[in-house]
Short mmCIF file of C-alpha atoms in Angstrom, two decimals:
data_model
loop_
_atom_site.label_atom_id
_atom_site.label_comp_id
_atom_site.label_asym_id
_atom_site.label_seq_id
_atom_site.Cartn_x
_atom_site.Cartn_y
_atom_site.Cartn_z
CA UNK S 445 -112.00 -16.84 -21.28
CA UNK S 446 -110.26 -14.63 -23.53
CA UNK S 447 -108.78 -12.62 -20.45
CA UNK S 448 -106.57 -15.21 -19.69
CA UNK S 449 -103.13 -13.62 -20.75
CA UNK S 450 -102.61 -14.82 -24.45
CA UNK S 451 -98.81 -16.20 -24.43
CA UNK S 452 -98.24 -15.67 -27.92
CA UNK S 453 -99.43 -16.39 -31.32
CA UNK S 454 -96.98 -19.11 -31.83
CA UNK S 455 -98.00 -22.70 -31.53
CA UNK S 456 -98.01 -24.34 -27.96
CA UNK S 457 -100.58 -27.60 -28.18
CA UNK S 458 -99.99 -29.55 -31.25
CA UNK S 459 -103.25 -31.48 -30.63
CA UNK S 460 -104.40 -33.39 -33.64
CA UNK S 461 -105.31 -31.68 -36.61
CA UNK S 462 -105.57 -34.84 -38.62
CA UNK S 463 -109.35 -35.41 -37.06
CA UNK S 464 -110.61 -33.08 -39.24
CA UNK S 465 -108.43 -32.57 -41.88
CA UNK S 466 -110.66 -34.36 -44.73
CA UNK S 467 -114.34 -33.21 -43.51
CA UNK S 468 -112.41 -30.02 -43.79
CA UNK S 469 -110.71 -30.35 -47.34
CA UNK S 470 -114.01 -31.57 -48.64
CA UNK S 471 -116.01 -28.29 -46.98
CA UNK S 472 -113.76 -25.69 -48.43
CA UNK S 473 -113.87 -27.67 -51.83
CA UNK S 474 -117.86 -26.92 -51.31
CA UNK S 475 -117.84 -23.42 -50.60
CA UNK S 476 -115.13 -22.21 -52.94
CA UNK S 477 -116.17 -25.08 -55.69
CA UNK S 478 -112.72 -25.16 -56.61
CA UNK S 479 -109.92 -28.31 -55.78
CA UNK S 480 -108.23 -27.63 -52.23
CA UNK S 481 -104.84 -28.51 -50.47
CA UNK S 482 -104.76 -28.20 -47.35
CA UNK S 483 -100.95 -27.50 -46.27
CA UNK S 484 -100.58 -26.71 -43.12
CA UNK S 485 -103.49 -26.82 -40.30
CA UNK S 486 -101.87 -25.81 -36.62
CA UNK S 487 -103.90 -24.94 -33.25
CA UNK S 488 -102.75 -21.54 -32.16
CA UNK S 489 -102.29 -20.79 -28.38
CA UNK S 490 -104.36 -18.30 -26.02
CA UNK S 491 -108.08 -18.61 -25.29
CA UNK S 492 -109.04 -21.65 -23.23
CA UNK S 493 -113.14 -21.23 -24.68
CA UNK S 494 -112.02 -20.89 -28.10
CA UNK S 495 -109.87 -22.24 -30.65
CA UNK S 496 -108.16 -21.03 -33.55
CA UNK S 497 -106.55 -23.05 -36.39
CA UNK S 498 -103.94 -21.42 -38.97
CA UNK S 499 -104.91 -22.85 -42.03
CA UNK S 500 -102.45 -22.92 -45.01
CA UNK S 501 -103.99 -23.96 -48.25
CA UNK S 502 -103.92 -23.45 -52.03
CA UNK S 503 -107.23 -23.45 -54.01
CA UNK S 504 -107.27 -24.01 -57.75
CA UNK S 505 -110.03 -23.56 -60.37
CA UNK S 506 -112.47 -21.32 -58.23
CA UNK S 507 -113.10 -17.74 -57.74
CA UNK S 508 -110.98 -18.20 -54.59
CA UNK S 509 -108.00 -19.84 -56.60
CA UNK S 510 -104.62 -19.22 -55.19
CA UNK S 511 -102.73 -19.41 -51.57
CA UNK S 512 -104.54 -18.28 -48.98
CA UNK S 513 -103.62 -18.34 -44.88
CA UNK S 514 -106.62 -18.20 -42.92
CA UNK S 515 -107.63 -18.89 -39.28
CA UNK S 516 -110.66 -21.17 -38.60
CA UNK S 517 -112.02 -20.01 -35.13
CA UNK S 518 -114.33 -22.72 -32.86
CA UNK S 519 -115.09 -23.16 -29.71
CA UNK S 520 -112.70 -25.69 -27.67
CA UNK S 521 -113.63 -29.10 -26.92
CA UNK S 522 -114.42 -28.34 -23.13
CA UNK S 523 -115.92 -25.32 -23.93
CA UNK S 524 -118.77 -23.87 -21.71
CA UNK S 525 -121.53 -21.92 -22.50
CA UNK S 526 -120.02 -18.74 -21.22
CA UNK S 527 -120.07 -16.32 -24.08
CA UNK S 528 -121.75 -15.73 -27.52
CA UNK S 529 -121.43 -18.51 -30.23
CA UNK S 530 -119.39 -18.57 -33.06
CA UNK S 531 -122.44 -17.77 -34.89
CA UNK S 532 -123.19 -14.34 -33.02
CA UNK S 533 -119.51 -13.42 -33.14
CA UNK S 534 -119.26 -13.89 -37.03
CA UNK S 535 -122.14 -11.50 -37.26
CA UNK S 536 -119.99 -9.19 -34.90
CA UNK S 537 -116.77 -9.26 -37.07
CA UNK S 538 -119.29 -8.68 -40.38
CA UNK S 539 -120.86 -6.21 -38.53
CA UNK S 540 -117.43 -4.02 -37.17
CA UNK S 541 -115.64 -4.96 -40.30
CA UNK S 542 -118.46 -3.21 -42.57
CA UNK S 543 -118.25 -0.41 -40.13
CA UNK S 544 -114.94 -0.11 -40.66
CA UNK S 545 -113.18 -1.17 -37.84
CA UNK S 546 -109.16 -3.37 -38.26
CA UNK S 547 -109.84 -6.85 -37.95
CA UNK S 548 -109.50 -10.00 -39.80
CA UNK S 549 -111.34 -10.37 -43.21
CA UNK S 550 -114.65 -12.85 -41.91
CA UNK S 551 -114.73 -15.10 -44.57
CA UNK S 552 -117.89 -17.54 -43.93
CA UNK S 553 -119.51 -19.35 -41.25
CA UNK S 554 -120.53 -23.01 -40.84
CA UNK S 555 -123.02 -24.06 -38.74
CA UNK S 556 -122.93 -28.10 -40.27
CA UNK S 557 -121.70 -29.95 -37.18
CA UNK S 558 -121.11 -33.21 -39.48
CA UNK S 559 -117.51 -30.91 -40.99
CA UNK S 560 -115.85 -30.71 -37.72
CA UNK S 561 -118.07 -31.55 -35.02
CA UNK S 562 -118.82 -27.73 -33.73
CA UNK S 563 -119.44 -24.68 -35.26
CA UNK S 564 -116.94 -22.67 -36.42
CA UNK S 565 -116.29 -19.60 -38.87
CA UNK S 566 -113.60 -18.55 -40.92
CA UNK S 567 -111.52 -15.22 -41.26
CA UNK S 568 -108.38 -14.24 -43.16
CA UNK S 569 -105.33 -14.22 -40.95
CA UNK S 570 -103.57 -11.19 -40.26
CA UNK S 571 -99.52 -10.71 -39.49
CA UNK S 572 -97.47 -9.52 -36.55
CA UNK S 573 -98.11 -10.45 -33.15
CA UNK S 574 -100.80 -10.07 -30.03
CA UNK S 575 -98.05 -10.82 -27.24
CA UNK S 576 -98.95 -8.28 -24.39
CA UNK S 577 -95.36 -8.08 -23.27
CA UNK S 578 -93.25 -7.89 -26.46
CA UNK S 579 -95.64 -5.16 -27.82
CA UNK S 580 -94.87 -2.51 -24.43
CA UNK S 581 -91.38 -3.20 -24.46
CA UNK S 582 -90.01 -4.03 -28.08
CA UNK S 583 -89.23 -0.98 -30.08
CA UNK S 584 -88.79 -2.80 -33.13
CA UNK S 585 -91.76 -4.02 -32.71
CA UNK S 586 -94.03 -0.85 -32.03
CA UNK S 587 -91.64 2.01 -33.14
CA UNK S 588 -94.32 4.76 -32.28
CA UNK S 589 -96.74 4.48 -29.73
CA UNK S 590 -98.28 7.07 -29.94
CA UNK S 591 -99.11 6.82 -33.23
CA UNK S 592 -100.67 3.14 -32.55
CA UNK S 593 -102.20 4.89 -30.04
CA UNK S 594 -104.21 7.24 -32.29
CA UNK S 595 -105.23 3.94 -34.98
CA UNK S 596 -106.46 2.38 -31.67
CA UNK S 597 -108.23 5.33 -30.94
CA UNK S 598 -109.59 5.58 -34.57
CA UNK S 599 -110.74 1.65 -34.40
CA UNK S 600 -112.51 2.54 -31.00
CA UNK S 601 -114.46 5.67 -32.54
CA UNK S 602 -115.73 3.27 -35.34
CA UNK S 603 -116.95 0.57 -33.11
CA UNK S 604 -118.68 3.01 -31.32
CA UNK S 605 -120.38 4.59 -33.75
CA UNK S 606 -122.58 1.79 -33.82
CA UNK S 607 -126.03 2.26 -32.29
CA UNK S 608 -128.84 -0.23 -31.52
CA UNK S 609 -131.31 -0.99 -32.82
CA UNK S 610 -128.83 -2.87 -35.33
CA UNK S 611 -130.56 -6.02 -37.33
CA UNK S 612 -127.62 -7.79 -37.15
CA UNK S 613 -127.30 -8.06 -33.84
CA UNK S 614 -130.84 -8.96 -32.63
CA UNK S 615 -129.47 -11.37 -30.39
CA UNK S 616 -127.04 -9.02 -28.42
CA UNK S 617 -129.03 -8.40 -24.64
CA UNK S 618 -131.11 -5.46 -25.28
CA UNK S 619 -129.15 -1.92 -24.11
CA UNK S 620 -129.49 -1.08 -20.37
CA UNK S 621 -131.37 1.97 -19.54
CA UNK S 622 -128.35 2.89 -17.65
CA UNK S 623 -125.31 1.01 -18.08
CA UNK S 624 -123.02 1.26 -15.61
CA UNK S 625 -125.63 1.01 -12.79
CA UNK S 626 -126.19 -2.44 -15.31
CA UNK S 627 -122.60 -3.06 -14.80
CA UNK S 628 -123.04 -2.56 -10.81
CA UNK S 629 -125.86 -5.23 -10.18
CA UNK S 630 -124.35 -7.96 -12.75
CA UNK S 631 -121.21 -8.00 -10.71
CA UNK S 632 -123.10 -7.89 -7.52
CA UNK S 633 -124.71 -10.92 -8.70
CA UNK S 634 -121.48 -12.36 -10.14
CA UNK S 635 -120.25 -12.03 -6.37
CA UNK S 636 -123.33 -13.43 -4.64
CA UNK S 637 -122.44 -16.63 -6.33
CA UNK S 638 -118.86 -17.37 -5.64
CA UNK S 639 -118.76 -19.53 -2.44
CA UNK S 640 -116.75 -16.62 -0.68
CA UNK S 641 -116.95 -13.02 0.16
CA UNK S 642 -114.62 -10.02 -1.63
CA UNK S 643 -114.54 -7.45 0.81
CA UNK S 644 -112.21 -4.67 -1.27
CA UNK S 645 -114.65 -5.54 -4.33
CA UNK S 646 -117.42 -4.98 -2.47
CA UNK S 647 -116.06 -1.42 -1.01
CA UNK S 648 -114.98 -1.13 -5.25
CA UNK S 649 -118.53 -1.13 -6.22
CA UNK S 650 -119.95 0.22 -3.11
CA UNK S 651 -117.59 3.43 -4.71
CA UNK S 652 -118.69 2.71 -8.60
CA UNK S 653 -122.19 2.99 -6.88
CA UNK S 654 -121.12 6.56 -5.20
CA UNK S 655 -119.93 7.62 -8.18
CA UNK S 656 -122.14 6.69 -10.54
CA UNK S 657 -122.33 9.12 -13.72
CA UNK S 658 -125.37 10.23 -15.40
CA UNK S 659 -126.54 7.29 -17.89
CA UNK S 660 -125.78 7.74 -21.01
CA UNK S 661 -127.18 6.08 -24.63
CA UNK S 662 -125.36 2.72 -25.33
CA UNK S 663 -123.33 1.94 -28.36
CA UNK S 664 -121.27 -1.28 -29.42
CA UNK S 665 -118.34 -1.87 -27.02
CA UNK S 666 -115.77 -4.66 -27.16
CA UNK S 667 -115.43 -5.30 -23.72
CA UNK S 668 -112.13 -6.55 -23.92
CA UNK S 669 -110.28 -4.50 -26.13
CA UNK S 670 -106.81 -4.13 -24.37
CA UNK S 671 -103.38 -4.82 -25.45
CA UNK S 672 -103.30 -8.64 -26.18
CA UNK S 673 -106.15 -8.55 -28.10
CA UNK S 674 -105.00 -6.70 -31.10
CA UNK S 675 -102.51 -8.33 -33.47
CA UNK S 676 -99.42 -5.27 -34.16
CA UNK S 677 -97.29 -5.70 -37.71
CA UNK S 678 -94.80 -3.45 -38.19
CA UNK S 679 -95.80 -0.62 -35.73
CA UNK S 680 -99.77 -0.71 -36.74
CA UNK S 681 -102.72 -2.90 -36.03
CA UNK S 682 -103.36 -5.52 -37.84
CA UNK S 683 -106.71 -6.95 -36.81
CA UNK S 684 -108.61 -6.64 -33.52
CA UNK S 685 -109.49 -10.02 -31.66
CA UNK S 686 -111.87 -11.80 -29.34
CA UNK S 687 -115.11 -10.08 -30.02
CA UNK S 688 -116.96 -12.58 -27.96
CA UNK S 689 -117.75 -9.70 -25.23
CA UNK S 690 -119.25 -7.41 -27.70
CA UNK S 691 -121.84 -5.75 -25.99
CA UNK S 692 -124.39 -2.78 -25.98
CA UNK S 693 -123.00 -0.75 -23.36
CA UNK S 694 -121.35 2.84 -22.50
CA UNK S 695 -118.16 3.69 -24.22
CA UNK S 696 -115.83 5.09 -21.76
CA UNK S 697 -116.13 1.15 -20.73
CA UNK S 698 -113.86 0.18 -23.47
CA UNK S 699 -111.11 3.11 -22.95
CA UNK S 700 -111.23 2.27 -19.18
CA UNK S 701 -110.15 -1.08 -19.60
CA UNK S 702 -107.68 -0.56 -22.59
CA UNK S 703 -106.02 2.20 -20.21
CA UNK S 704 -106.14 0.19 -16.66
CA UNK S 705 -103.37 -0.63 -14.74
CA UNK S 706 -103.61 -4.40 -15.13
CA UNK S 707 -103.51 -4.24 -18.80
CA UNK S 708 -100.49 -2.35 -19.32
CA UNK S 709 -98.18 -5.33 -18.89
CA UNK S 710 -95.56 -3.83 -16.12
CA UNK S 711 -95.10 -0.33 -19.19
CA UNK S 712 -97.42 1.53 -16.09
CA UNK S 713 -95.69 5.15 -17.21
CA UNK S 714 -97.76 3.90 -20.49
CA UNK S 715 -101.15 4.49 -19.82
CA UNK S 716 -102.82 3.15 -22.76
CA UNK S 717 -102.07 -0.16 -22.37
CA UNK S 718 -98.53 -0.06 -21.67
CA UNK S 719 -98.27 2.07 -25.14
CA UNK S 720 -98.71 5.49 -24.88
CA UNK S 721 -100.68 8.26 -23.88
CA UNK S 722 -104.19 8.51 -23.14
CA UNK S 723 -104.30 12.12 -25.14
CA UNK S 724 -102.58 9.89 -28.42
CA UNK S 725 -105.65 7.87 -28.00
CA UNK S 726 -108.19 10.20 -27.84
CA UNK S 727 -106.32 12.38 -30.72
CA UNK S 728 -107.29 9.75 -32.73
CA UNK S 729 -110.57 8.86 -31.06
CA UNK S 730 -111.95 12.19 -31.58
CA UNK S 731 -110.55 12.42 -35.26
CA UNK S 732 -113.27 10.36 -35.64
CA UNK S 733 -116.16 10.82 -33.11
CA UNK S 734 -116.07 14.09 -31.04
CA UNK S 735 -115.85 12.57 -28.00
CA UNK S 736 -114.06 13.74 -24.74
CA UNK S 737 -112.84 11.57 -21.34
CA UNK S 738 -111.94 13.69 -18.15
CA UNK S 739 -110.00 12.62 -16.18
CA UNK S 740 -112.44 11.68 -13.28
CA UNK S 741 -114.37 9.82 -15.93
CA UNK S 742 -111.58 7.71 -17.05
CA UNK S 743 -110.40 6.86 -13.21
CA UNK S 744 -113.88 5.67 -13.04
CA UNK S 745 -114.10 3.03 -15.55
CA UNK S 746 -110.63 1.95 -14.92
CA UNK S 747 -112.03 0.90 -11.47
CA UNK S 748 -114.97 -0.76 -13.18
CA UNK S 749 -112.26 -2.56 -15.03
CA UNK S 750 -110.29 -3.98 -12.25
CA UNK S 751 -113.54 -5.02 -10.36
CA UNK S 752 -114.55 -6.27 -13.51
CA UNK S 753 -111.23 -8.15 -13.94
CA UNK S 754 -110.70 -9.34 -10.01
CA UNK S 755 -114.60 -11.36 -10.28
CA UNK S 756 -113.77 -12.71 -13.61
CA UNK S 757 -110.10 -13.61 -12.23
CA UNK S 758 -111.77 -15.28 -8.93
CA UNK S 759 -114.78 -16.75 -11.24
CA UNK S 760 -111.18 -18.66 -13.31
CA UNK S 761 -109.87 -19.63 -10.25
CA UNK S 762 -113.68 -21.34 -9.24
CA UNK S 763 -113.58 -23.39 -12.72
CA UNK S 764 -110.67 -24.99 -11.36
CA UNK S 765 -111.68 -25.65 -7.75
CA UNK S 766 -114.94 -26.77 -8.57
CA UNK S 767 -113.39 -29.11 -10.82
CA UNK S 768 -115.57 -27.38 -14.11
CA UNK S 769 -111.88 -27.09 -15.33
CA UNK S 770 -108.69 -28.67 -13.91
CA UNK S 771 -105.86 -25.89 -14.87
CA UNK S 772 -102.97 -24.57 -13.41
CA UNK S 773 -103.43 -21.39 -15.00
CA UNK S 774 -107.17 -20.86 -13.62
CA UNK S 775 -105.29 -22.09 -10.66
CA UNK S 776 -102.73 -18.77 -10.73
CA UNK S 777 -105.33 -16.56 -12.34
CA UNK S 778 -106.68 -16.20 -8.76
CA UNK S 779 -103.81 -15.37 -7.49
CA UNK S 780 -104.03 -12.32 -9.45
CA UNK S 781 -106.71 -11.13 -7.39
CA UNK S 782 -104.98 -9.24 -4.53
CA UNK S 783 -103.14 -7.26 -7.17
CA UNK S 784 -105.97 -6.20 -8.32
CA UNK S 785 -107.47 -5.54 -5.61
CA UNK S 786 -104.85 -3.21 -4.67
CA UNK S 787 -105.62 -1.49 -7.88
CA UNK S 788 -108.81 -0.88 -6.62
CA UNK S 789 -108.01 0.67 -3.56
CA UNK S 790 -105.16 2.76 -4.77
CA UNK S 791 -107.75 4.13 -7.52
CA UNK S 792 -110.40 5.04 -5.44
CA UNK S 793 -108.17 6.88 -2.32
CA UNK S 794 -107.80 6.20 1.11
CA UNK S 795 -105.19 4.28 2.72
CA UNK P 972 -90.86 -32.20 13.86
CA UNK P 973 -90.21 -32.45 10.15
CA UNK P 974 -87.47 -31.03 8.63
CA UNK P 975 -86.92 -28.98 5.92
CA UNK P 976 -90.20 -27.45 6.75
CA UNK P 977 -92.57 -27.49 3.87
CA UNK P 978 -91.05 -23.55 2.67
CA UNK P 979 -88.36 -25.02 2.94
CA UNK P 980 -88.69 -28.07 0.60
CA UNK P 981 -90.19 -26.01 -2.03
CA UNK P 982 -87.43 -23.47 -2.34
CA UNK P 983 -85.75 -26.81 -2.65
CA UNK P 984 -87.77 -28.69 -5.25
CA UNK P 985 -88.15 -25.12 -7.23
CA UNK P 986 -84.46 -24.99 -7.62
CA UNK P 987 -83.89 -27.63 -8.88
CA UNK P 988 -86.92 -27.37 -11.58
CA UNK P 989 -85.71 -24.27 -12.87
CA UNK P 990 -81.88 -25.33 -12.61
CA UNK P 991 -81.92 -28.18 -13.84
CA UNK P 992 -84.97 -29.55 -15.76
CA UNK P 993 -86.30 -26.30 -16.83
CA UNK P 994 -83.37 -25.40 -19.78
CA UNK P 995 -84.05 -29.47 -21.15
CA UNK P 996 -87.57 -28.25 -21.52
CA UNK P 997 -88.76 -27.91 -24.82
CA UNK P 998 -90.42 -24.70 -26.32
CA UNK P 999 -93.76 -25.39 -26.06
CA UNK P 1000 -94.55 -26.78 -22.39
CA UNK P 1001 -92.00 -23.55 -21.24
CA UNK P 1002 -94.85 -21.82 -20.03
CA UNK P 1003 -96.24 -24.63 -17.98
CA UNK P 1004 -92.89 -24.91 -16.55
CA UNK P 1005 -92.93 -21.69 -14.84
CA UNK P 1006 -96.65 -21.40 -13.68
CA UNK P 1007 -95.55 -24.56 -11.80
CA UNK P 1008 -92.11 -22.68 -10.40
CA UNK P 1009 -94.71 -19.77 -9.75
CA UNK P 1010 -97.22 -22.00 -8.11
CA UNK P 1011 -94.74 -23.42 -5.75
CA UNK P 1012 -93.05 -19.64 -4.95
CA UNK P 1013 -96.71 -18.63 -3.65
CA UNK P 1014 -97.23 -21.52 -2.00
CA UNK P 1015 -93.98 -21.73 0.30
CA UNK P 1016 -94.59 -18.04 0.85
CA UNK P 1017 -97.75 -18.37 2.41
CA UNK P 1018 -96.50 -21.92 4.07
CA UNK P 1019 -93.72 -19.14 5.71
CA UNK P 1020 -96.54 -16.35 6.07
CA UNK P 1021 -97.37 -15.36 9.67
CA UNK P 1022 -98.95 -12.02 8.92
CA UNK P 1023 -102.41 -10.92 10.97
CA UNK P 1024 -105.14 -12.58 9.81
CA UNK P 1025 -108.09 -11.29 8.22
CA UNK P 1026 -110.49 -12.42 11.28
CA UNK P 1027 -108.06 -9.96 13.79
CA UNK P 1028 -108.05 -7.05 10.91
CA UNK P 1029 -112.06 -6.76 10.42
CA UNK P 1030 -113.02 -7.94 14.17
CA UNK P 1031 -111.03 -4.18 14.65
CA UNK P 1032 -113.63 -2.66 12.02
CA UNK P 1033 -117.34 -4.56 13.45
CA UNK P 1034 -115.80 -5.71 16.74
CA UNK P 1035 -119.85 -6.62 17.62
CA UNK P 1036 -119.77 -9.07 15.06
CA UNK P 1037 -116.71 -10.11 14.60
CA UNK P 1038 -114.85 -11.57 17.20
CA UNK P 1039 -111.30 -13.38 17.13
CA UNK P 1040 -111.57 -17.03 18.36
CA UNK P 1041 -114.93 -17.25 17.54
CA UNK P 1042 -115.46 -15.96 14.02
CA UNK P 1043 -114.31 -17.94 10.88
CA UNK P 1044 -112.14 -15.98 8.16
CA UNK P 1045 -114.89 -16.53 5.72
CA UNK P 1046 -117.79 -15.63 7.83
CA UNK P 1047 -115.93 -12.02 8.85
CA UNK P 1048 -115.13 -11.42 4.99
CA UNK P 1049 -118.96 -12.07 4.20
CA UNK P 1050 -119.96 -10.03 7.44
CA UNK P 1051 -117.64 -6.95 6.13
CA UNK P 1052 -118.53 -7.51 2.61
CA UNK P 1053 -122.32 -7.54 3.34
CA UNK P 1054 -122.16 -4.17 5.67
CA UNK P 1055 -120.19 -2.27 2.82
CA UNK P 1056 -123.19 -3.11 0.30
CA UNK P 1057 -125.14 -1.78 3.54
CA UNK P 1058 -123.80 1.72 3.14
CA UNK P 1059 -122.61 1.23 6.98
CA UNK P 1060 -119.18 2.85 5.71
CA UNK P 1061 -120.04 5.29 3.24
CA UNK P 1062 -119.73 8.20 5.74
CA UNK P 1063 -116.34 9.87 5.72
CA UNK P 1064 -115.19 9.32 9.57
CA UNK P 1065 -113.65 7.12 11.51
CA UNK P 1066 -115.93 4.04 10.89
CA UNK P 1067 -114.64 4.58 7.29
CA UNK P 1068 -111.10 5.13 8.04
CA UNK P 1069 -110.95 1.67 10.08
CA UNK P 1070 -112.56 -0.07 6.95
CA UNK P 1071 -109.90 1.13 4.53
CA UNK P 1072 -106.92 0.71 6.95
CA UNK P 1073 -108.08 -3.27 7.68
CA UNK P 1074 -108.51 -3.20 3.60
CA UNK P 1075 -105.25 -2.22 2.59
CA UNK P 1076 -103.88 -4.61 5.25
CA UNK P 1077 -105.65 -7.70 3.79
CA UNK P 1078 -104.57 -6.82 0.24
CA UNK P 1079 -100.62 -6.25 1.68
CA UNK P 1080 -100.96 -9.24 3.22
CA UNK P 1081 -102.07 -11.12 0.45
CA UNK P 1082 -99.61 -9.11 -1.98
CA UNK P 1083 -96.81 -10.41 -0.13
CA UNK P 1084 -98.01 -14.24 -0.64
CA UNK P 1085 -98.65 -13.91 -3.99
CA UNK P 1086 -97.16 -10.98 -5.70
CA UNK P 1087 -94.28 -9.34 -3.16
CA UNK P 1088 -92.77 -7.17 -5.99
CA UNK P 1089 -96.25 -5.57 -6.07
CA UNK P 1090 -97.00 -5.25 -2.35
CA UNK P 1091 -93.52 -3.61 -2.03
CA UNK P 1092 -95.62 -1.06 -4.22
CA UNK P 1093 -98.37 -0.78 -1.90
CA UNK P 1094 -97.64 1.93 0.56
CA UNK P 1095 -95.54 3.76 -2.20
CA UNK P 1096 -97.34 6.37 -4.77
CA UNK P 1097 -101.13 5.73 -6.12
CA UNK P 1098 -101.55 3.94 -9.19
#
């Protein structure tokens, strides 16, 4: 899942590009209907559903002639069916990239499993990097947070000025009357199927149940928009990532888990996500969209986020016990749990 | 009796992966490296652990149904978990107060295992 911390965007598993080097070559050739070199074809780290390839390449005699760097995104080879398919996400990207929103260029899709065996779409590749814990700490690398507070707050408003009915999308769930009573039951069911009980979750939700706020209409939310996920160049965004969570749903959802605790990467003073302020983001939120968060509302969905975060951090640590998914890192990713947990309880009072 | 006790022969064994095979390792399996020194820190911490356990914490909260001895650690968890989705806590009092004091013990005690910087935290300002 694409919550698993990304490391960096450096390579870490060579694995073997060569298997579909040619069936690749010969593809691009098609769709450009120019002569291609492929130079360089690497795997990428982060995301243990999905892969991503950095292709290097030169073109020549097409409209697409010249050098281009692009990323060819697929699912991984033990891949389960646990979010939207490459298809659905390319419509995603066209989708928030028409409306605006930073993220790579999506270039085209191919559903032909004969080219590399799955399906898989590609998208320009942007610079900088998506490393959680470089981009809180390093000034060089984000010289003014609160400035990439207010683009991320600008990106946010766009995304979210997408409403359903959208034809594009037709095969997103349809929008919940009230969505974060939605939110409530899923992860009630979520927890009814792990093989063991999560008492400070439940007594989370049993409070997100309390507390509930009036339903409001759904727009397009990420649903895992936080820092990680966003490439940074030079002290702006470069491209958003991972819309494989992209959902109908309410829109504080999205600032709630940008701003929680367990996505700030240790910068806590840095409440939106280990950045900068919360009012930076909204400056440039509401530059956009007129759109306010109190802060009641915003504890509130940064609770939904770490109960959100502690079921999908136990559901990891299931993949590897039940033996879906032998990893050390679902392993440790359940380890995370009580931390989160402790999150929970320090958000919602008491002892 | 076996000696070094199994805390003991971790600490061991971890030393000596991040002293003297860890700088030999090359870039890329880095990060394996030290999930597996963090693997083995958690698990000789809870090897050493001798904290309360969850069965004496809750059988404090639903003493009726819970009882020490008698009750498995999972079976109280899904017995506490199932009476909070019952609303049997959501009145402020001293039912309530029980349930969040046996809570925030769990968590501490799990913090400590698995994240000590953290549970140092825990009693310390709110988040």
């Amino acid at each position: 899942m694409a919550t698993v911390q990304r490391i960096d965007m450096e390579s870490r598993n060579p694995g073997d590009p060569n298997e579909f080097r040619d069936a690749l070559t010969h593809h691009i050739a098609n769709q450009s209907g120019g002569s291609v070199e492929i130079h360089r074809l690497e795997k990428l780290s982060g995301g243990a559903i999905q892969e991503n390839w950095l292709l290097r390449l030169s073109i020549d005699e097409s409209h697409l002639a010249g050098e281009h760097k692009w990323v060819l995104r697929t699912n991984s080879q033990s891949a389960v069916d646990v979010s939207m398919s490459r298809a659905d996400e390319y419509a995603v990207l066209k989708t928030v990239h028409k409306a605006g929103v930073n993220v790579p260029e999506p270039l085209w899709l191919c559903t032909d499993l004969s080219v590399i065996g799955r399906e898989f779409f590609v998208m320009q590749a942007v610079g900088g990097t998506a490393a959680g814990h470089r981009i809180v700490k390093d000034d060089s690398l984000v010289p003014d947070g609160s400035a990439l507070c207010r683009e991320l707050g600008r990106n946010l408003a766009k995304l979210h000025s997408i409403n359903p009915p959208n034809e594009m999308l037709g095969f997103l769930p349809k929008p919940d009357r009230d969505p974060s009573l939605a939110r409530i039951e899923q992860y009630r069911k979520f927890l009814d199927e792990l093989p063991s009980a999560f008492p400070v979750i439940e007594w989370g939700l049993r409070w997100l149940l309390a507390n509930k706020p009036d339903a409001i209409m759904s727009c397009l939310i990420h649903r895992d928009f936080r820092t990680g996920n966003f490439m940074v160049d030079q002290g702006t965004v470069s491209g958003i990532l991972d819309w494989e969570f992209a959902a109908w749903g309410d829109w504080r959802e999205d600032i709630g888990w940008l701003t929680a605790k367990c996505w700030r990467f240790g910068n806590n003073a840095s409440v939106a996500g280990g950045i900068g302020d919360v009012s930076d983001l909204m400056a440039g939120y509401s530059a956009i969209c007129p759109r306010e968060i109190s802060s009641e509302e915003l504890r509130y969905w940064q609770v939904m986020a770490h109960v959100r975060w502690a079921i999908i951090a136990v559901q990891q640590a299931e993949r590897h016990l039940s033996g879906q998914q032998h990893s050390l890192e679902l392993a440790l990713t359940g380890r995370l749990v009580p931390e989160l947990e402790h999150n929970i309880l320090s958000l919602i009072g008491g002892h | 009796m076996n000696r070094p006790d199994a805390p003991e022969l971790l600490a061991a064994a971890r030393e000596t992966l991040m002293n003297d095979v860890f700088p030999a390792v090359p870039e890329h399996l880095r990060y394996e490296v030290l999930m597996i020194a963090s693997a083995m820190g958690i698990a000789a911490r809870e090897a050493a652990a001798q904290s309360q356990t969850e069965v004496d914490l809750f059988s404090e909260v639903l003493p009726e149904s819970i009882a020490v001895g008698s009750t498995s650690s999972d079976d109280a968890r899904r017995t506490i978990a199932k009476a909070i989705r019952a609303g049997v806590f959501d009145t402020p009092g001293a039912q309530q107060e029980k349930l969040q004091v046996a809570l925030a013990e769990t968590v501490y005690n799990a913090l400590m295992i698995s994240n000590p910087k953290a549970a140092q935290s825990l009693r310390g300002p709110r988040s």
